[in-house]
CSV table of C-alpha atoms in Angstrom, one decimal:
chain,number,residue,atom,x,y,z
A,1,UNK,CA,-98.9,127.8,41.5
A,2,UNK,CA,-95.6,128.3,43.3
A,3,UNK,CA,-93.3,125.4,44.1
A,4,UNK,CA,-93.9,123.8,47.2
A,5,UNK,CA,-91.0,121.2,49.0
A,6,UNK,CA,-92.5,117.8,49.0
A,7,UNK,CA,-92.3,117.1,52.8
A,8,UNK,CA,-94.1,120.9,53.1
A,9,UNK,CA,-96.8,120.0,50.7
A,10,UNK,CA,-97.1,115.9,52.6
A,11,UNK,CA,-97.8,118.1,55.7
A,12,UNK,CA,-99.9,120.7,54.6
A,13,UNK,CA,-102.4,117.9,52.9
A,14,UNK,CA,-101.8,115.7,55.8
A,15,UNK,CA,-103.1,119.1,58.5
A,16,UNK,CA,-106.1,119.9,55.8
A,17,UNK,CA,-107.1,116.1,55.9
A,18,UNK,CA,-106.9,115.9,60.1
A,19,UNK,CA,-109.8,119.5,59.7
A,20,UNK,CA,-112.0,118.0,57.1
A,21,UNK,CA,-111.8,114.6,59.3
A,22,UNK,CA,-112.7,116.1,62.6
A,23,UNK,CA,-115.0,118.3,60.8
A,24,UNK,CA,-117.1,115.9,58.5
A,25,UNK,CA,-116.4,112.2,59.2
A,26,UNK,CA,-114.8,110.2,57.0
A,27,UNK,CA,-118.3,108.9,55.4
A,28,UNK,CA,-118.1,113.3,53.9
A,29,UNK,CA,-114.5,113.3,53.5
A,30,UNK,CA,-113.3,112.7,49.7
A,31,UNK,CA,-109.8,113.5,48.4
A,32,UNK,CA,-111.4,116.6,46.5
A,33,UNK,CA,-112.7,117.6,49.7
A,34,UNK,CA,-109.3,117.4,51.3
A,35,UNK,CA,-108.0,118.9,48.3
A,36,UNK,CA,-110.4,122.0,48.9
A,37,UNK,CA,-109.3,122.3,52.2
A,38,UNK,CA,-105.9,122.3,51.8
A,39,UNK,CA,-106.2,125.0,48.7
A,40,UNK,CA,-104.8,122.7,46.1
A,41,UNK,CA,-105.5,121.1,42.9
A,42,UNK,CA,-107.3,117.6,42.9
A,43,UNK,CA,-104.4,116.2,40.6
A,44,UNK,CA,-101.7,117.5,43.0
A,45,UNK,CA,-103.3,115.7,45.9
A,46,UNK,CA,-103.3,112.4,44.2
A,47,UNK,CA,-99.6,113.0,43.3
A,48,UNK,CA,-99.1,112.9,46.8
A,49,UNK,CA,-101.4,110.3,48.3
A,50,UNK,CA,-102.9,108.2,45.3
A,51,UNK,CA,-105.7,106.3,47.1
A,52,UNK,CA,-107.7,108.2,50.4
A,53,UNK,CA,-106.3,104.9,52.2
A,54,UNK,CA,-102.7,106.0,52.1
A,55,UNK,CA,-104.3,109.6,53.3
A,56,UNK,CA,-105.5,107.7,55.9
A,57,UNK,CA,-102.6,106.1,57.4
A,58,UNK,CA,-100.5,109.7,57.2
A,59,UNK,CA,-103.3,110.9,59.0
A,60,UNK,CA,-103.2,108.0,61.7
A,61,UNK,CA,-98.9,108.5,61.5
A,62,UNK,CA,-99.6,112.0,62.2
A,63,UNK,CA,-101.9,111.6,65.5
A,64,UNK,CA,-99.2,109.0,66.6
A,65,UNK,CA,-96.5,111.5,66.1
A,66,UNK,CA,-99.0,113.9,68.2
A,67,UNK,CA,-99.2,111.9,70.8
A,68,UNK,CA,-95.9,110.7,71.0
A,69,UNK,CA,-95.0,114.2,71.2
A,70,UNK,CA,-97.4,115.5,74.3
A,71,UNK,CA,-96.1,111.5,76.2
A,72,UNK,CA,-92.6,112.5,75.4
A,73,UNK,CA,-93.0,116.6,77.0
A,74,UNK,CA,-95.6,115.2,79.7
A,75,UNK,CA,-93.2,112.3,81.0
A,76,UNK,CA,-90.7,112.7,84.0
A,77,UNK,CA,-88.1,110.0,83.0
A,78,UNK,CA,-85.8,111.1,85.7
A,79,UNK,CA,-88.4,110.7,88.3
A,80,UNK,CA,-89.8,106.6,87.6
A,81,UNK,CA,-92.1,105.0,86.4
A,82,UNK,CA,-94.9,105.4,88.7
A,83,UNK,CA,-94.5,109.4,88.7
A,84,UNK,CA,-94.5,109.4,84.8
A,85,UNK,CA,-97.4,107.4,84.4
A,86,UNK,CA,-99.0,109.2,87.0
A,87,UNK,CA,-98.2,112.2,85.2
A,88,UNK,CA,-97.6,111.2,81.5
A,89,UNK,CA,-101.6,110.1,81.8
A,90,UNK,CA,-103.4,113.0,83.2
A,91,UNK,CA,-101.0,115.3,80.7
A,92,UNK,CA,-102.0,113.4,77.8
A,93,UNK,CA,-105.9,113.7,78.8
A,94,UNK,CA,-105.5,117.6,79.5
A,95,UNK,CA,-103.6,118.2,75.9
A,96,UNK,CA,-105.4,115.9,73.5
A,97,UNK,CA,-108.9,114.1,75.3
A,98,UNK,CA,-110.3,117.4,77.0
A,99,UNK,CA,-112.3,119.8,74.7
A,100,UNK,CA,-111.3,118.0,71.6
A,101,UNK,CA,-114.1,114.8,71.4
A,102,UNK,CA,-113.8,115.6,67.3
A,103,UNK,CA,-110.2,114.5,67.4
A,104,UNK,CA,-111.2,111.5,69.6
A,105,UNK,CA,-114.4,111.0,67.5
A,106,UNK,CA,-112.0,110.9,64.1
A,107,UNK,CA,-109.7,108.5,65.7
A,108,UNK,CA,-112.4,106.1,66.4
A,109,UNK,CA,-113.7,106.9,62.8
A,110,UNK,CA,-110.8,105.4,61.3
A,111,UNK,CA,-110.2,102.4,63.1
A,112,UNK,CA,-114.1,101.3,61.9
A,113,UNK,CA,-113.3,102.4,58.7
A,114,UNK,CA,-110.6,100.3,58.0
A,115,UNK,CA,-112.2,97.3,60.2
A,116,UNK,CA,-115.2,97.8,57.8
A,117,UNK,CA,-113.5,98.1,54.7
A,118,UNK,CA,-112.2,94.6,52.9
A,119,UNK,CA,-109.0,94.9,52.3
A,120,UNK,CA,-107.9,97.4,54.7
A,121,UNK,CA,-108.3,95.6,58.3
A,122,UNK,CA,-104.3,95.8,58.7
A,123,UNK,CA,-104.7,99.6,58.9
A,124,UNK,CA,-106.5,99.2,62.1
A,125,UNK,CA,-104.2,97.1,63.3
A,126,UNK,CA,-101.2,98.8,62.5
A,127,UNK,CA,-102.6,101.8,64.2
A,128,UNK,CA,-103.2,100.2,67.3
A,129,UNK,CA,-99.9,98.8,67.3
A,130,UNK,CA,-98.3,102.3,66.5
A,131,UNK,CA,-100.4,104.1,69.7
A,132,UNK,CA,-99.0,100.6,72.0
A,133,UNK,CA,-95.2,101.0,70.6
A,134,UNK,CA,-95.0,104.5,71.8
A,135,UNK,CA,-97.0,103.6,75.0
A,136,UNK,CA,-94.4,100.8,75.9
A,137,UNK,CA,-91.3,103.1,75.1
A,138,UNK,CA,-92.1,105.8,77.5
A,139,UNK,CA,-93.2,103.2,80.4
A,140,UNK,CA,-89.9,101.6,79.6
A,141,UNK,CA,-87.4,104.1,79.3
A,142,UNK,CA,-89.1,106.0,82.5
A,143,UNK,CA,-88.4,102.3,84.8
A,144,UNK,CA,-84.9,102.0,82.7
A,145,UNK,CA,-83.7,105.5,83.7
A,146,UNK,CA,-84.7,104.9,87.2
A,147,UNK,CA,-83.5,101.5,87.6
A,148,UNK,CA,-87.1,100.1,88.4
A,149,UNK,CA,-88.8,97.0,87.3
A,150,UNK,CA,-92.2,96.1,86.1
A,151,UNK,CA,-94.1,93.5,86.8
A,152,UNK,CA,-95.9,92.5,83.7
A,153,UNK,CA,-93.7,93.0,80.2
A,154,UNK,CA,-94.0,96.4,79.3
A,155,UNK,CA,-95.6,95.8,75.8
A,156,UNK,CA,-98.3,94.2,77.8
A,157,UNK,CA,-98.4,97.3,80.7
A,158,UNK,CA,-99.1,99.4,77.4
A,159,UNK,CA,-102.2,97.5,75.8
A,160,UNK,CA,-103.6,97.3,79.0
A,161,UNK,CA,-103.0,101.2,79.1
A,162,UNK,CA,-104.1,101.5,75.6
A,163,UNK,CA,-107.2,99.5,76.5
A,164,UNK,CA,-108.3,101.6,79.5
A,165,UNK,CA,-107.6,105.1,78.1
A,166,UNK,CA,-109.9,103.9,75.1
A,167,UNK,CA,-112.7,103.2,77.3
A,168,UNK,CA,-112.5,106.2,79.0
A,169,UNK,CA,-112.2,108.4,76.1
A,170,UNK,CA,-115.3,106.4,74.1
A,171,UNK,CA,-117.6,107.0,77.9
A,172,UNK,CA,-116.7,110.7,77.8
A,173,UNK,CA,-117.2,111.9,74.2
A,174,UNK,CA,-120.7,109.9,74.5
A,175,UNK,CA,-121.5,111.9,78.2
A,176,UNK,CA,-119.6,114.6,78.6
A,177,UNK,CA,-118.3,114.9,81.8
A,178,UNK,CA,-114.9,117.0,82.8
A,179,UNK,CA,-115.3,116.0,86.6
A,180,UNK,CA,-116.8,112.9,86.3
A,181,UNK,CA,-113.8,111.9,84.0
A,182,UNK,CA,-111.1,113.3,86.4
A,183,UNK,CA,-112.0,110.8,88.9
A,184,UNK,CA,-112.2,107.8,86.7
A,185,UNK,CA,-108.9,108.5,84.7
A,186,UNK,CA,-107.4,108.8,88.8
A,187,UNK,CA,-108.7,105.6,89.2
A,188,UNK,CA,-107.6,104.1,86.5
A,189,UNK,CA,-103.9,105.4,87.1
A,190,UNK,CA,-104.2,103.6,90.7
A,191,UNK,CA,-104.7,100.7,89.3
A,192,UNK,CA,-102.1,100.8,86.5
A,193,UNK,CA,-99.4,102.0,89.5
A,194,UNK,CA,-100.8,98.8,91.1
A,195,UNK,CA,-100.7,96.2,88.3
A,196,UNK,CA,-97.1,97.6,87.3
A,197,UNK,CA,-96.0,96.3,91.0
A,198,UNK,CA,-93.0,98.5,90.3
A,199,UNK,CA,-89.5,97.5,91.7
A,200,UNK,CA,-86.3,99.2,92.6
């Protein structure tokens, strides 16, 4: 087999993993499964990620980057904080909620997983803690740049954030609903505009 850079071969295991997730659950989801997906040997795999729990947190690290990435190219900075979360919101529902209730689905998966799993409760934790830290650092550099103020502390503006888009998410990959979902996730924004109070 040819040589493959470490960070290429991370990433490439870390991508097969995400499939096999969406595809299978993580009950069907084994390391030789990920290795078969990702067209490399089972010993090679485990050279990379020893246990399928440090899989699973590159796998979390690597929706977090996904999302910080769609926050970061949805959100008007210049423009304050109301407009971004007006628009960060619905942007992040159009690139990674609508059409893709298996990556939702896996996302719930693992939080259970490691909930369920003794030993391994601070993976859930830490990945809810990862999605609020990027939550609270576009909110904050979107009032910062526009000289605004929030009402609540931002880390508390992004649970609260965190909290609704959850709910939303969970209702709509259990009933379908593109419209339906529109108007609730409007709502929602109204009332996070509102609870932010925000202050120029």
């Amino acid at each position: 087999m040819a040589y493959v850079e470490a960070v290429v071969r991370h990433g490439q295991i870390v991508t097969a993993a995400r499939a096999a997730l969406e595809r299978r659950g993580i009950a069907r989801t084994s390391l030789r499964t990920v290795a078969s997906e990702a067209g490399v040997p089972l010993g090679t795999l485990q050279h990379v990620f020893p246990s399928k729990e440090a899989l699973l947190r590159a796998v979390i690290e690597s929706v977090v980057d996904e999302m910080a990435e769609v926050l970061d190219a949805t959100s008007p900075l210049d423009q304050g904080l109301e407009r971004a979360i007006r628009t960060t919101l619905s942007g992040f529902w159009t690139h990674l909620v609508s059409g893709h209730s298996n990556l939702q689905i896996m996302q719930y998966e693992l939080t259970t997983y490691a909930l369920r799993t003794p030993g391994q409760e601070e993976l859930a934790r830490w990945q809810y803690e990862r999605y609020i830290a990027v939550v609270e650092g576009w909110t904050r550099r979107a009032a910062e740049t526009a000289g605004e103020t929030c009402a609540i502390p931002f880390e508390q503006l992004a649970r609260v954030i965190v909290a609704g888009i959850d709910g939303l998410i969970l209702q709509h990959v259990c009933h379908p609903d593109e419209s339906r979902a529109e108007r609730d996730l409007h709502v929602f924004i109204d009332t996070v505009v509102v609870l932010a109070d925000i202050d120029s």
